[in-house]
CSV table of C-alpha atoms and ligand atoms in Angstrom, one decimal:
chain,number,residue,atom,x,y,z
A,1095,MET,CA,124.2,81.8,136.0
A,1096,PRO,CA,126.9,82.6,138.5
A,1097,LYS,CA,130.2,83.9,137.3
A,1098,ILE,CA,133.5,82.7,138.5
A,1099,THR,CA,136.4,85.2,138.2
A,1100,PHE,CA,139.8,83.4,138.3
A,1101,VAL,CA,142.0,86.3,139.2
A,1102,ASN,CA,145.1,84.5,137.8
A,1103,GLY,CA,143.3,82.1,135.5
A,1104,SER,CA,145.9,82.4,132.7
A,1105,GLY,CA,148.7,81.7,135.2
A,1106,VAL,CA,150.1,85.2,135.6
A,1107,PRO,CA,149.2,88.1,137.9
A,1108,GLY,CA,146.5,90.1,136.1
A,1109,GLY,CA,145.7,87.2,133.9
A,1110,GLU,CA,142.0,87.2,134.9
A,1111,ILE,CA,139.6,84.7,133.3
A,1112,VAL,CA,135.8,85.0,133.9
A,1113,ILE,CA,133.5,82.1,133.2
A,1114,GLU,CA,129.9,81.2,133.9
A,1115,CYS,CA,128.5,77.9,135.0
A,1116,GLU,CA,125.3,76.2,136.2
A,1117,PRO,CA,124.8,76.0,139.9
A,1118,GLY,CA,125.6,72.5,141.1
A,1119,THR,CA,128.8,72.3,139.1
A,1120,SER,CA,132.2,71.9,140.8
A,1121,ILE,CA,134.6,74.8,140.3
A,1122,LEU,CA,137.0,72.5,138.7
A,1123,HIS,CA,134.6,71.1,136.2
A,1124,ALA,CA,133.3,74.6,135.5
A,1125,ALA,CA,136.9,75.6,134.6
A,1126,GLU,CA,137.4,72.5,132.5
A,1127,ASP,CA,134.2,72.9,130.6
A,1128,ALA,CA,134.5,76.6,129.9
A,1129,ASP,CA,135.2,78.0,126.5
A,1130,PRO,CA,139.0,78.5,126.0
A,1131,PRO,CA,141.1,79.9,127.4
A,1132,ASN,CA,140.3,77.7,130.3
A,1133,PRO,CA,141.4,78.7,133.8
A,1134,ARG,CA,144.6,76.7,134.7
A,1135,VAL,CA,143.4,74.5,137.6
A,1136,GLY,CA,145.3,71.3,138.0
A,1137,MET,CA,143.4,68.0,138.2
A,1138,ALA,CA,145.9,65.2,138.6
A,1139,CYS,CA,143.3,62.7,140.0
A,1140,GLY,CA,140.5,63.7,137.7
A,1141,GLY,CA,138.4,65.3,140.3
A,1142,ASN,CA,138.2,62.4,142.7
A,1143,CYS,CA,139.5,64.1,145.9
A,1144,ALA,CA,142.7,62.0,145.7
A,1145,CYS,CA,145.3,64.7,145.2
A,1146,SER,CA,145.6,68.5,146.0
A,1147,THR,CA,146.4,69.8,142.6
A,1148,CYS,CA,143.0,71.6,142.3
A,1149,HIS,CA,143.7,73.6,145.5
A,1150,ILE,CA,142.3,77.1,145.2
A,1151,TRP,CA,141.7,80.1,147.4
A,1152,ILE,CA,138.2,81.5,147.5
A,1153,HIS,CA,138.3,85.3,147.9
A,1154,GLU,CA,134.5,86.0,147.5
A,1155,GLY,CA,131.4,84.0,147.5
A,1156,GLU,CA,132.6,81.2,149.8
A,1157,ASP,CA,129.3,81.1,151.7
A,1158,SER,CA,127.4,80.0,148.6
A,1159,LEU,CA,129.6,76.9,148.1
A,1160,THR,CA,128.7,73.5,149.5
A,1161,GLU,CA,130.2,72.8,153.0
A,1162,MET,CA,133.6,71.1,153.1
A,1163,GLU,CA,133.3,67.4,153.9
A,1164,GLU,CA,135.8,65.4,155.9
A,1165,ALA,CA,137.4,63.8,152.9
A,1166,GLU,CA,138.2,67.2,151.4
A,1167,ASP,CA,139.5,68.5,154.7
A,1168,ASP,CA,141.7,65.4,155.0
A,1169,ARG,CA,143.0,65.8,151.4
A,1170,LEU,CA,143.8,69.5,152.0
A,1171,ASP,CA,146.3,68.4,154.6
A,1172,MET,CA,148.4,67.3,151.7
A,1173,ALA,CA,148.4,70.8,150.1
A,1174,PHE,CA,150.8,73.6,150.4
A,1175,ASP,CA,150.0,77.0,151.9
A,1176,VAL,CA,146.6,76.0,153.2
A,1177,ARG,CA,144.5,79.0,154.3
A,1178,PRO,CA,141.1,79.5,155.8
A,1179,GLU,CA,139.9,80.3,152.3
A,1180,SER,CA,141.3,77.1,150.8
A,1181,ARG,CA,139.1,74.6,149.0
A,1182,LEU,CA,139.6,71.8,146.5
A,1183,GLY,CA,138.1,72.9,143.2
A,1184,CYS,CA,136.7,69.4,142.5
A,1185,GLN,CA,134.8,69.3,145.8
A,1186,ALA,CA,133.5,72.9,146.0
A,1187,ILE,CA,130.1,73.0,144.3
A,1188,VAL,CA,128.9,76.3,143.0
A,1189,GLY,CA,125.7,77.8,144.4
A,1190,ASP,CA,123.8,80.9,143.2
A,1191,GLN,CA,126.4,83.6,143.9
A,1192,ASP,CA,129.4,84.9,141.9
A,1193,LEU,CA,132.8,83.8,143.1
A,1194,VAL,CA,136.3,85.2,143.0
A,1195,VAL,CA,138.9,82.6,143.0
A,1196,GLU,CA,142.7,82.4,143.0
A,1197,ILE,CA,144.5,79.3,141.7
A,1198,THR,CA,147.3,78.4,144.1
A,1199,PRO,CA,150.9,78.0,142.8
A,1200,GLU,CA,150.6,74.2,143.2
A,1201,GLY,CA,147.5,74.2,141.1
A,1202,LEU,CA,149.1,76.3,138.3
A,1203,LYS,CA,152.2,74.1,138.4
A,1204,ALA,CA,150.1,70.9,138.2
A,1205,TRP,CA,148.2,72.4,135.2
A,1206,LEU,CA,151.5,73.0,133.4
A,1207,ASP,CA,152.7,69.5,134.2
A,1208,GLU,CA,149.4,68.2,132.6
A,1209,HIS,CA,149.8,70.6,129.6
A,1210,PRO,CA,153.5,70.6,128.8
A,1211,ASP,CA,152.8,72.1,125.3
A,1212,HIS,CA,152.1,75.4,127.1
A,1213,ARG,CA,155.4,75.6,128.9
A,1214,LYS,CA,157.2,77.5,126.2
A,1215,THR,CA,154.5,80.0,125.6
A,1216,GLY,CA,153.7,80.4,129.3
B,557,FES,S1,141.5,67.1,141.2
B,557,FES,FE1,142.5,65.8,142.7
B,557,FES,S2,141.6,66.4,144.5
B,557,FES,FE2,140.6,67.7,143.1
């Protein structure tokens, strides 16, 4: 199974979290379904391509992901700090290669907004 390394999965630099998932799974759902501690990827719209809180940067393995479709491209226009390596975690489907991913600041903030009980402990 491919591995996904979230270089800042716990929300801090160096807070790497590595998970495995079945090919055909979105990066967001792989993060959500992983054994705790789960990578902190926001998902305000529940993975329906209707927000940009799952915005991530793909550092390695981008060629193995599904192609970006127009709806994802349009939705990324709402995101902050969009880069060539930007994807929406709910729309990027894992192939057969390992990935290295960074959660954007807006994704980390959205996750904390969705999990306020973690605000005090970080
Ligand atoms: S969770 Fe809203 S667009 Fe991905």
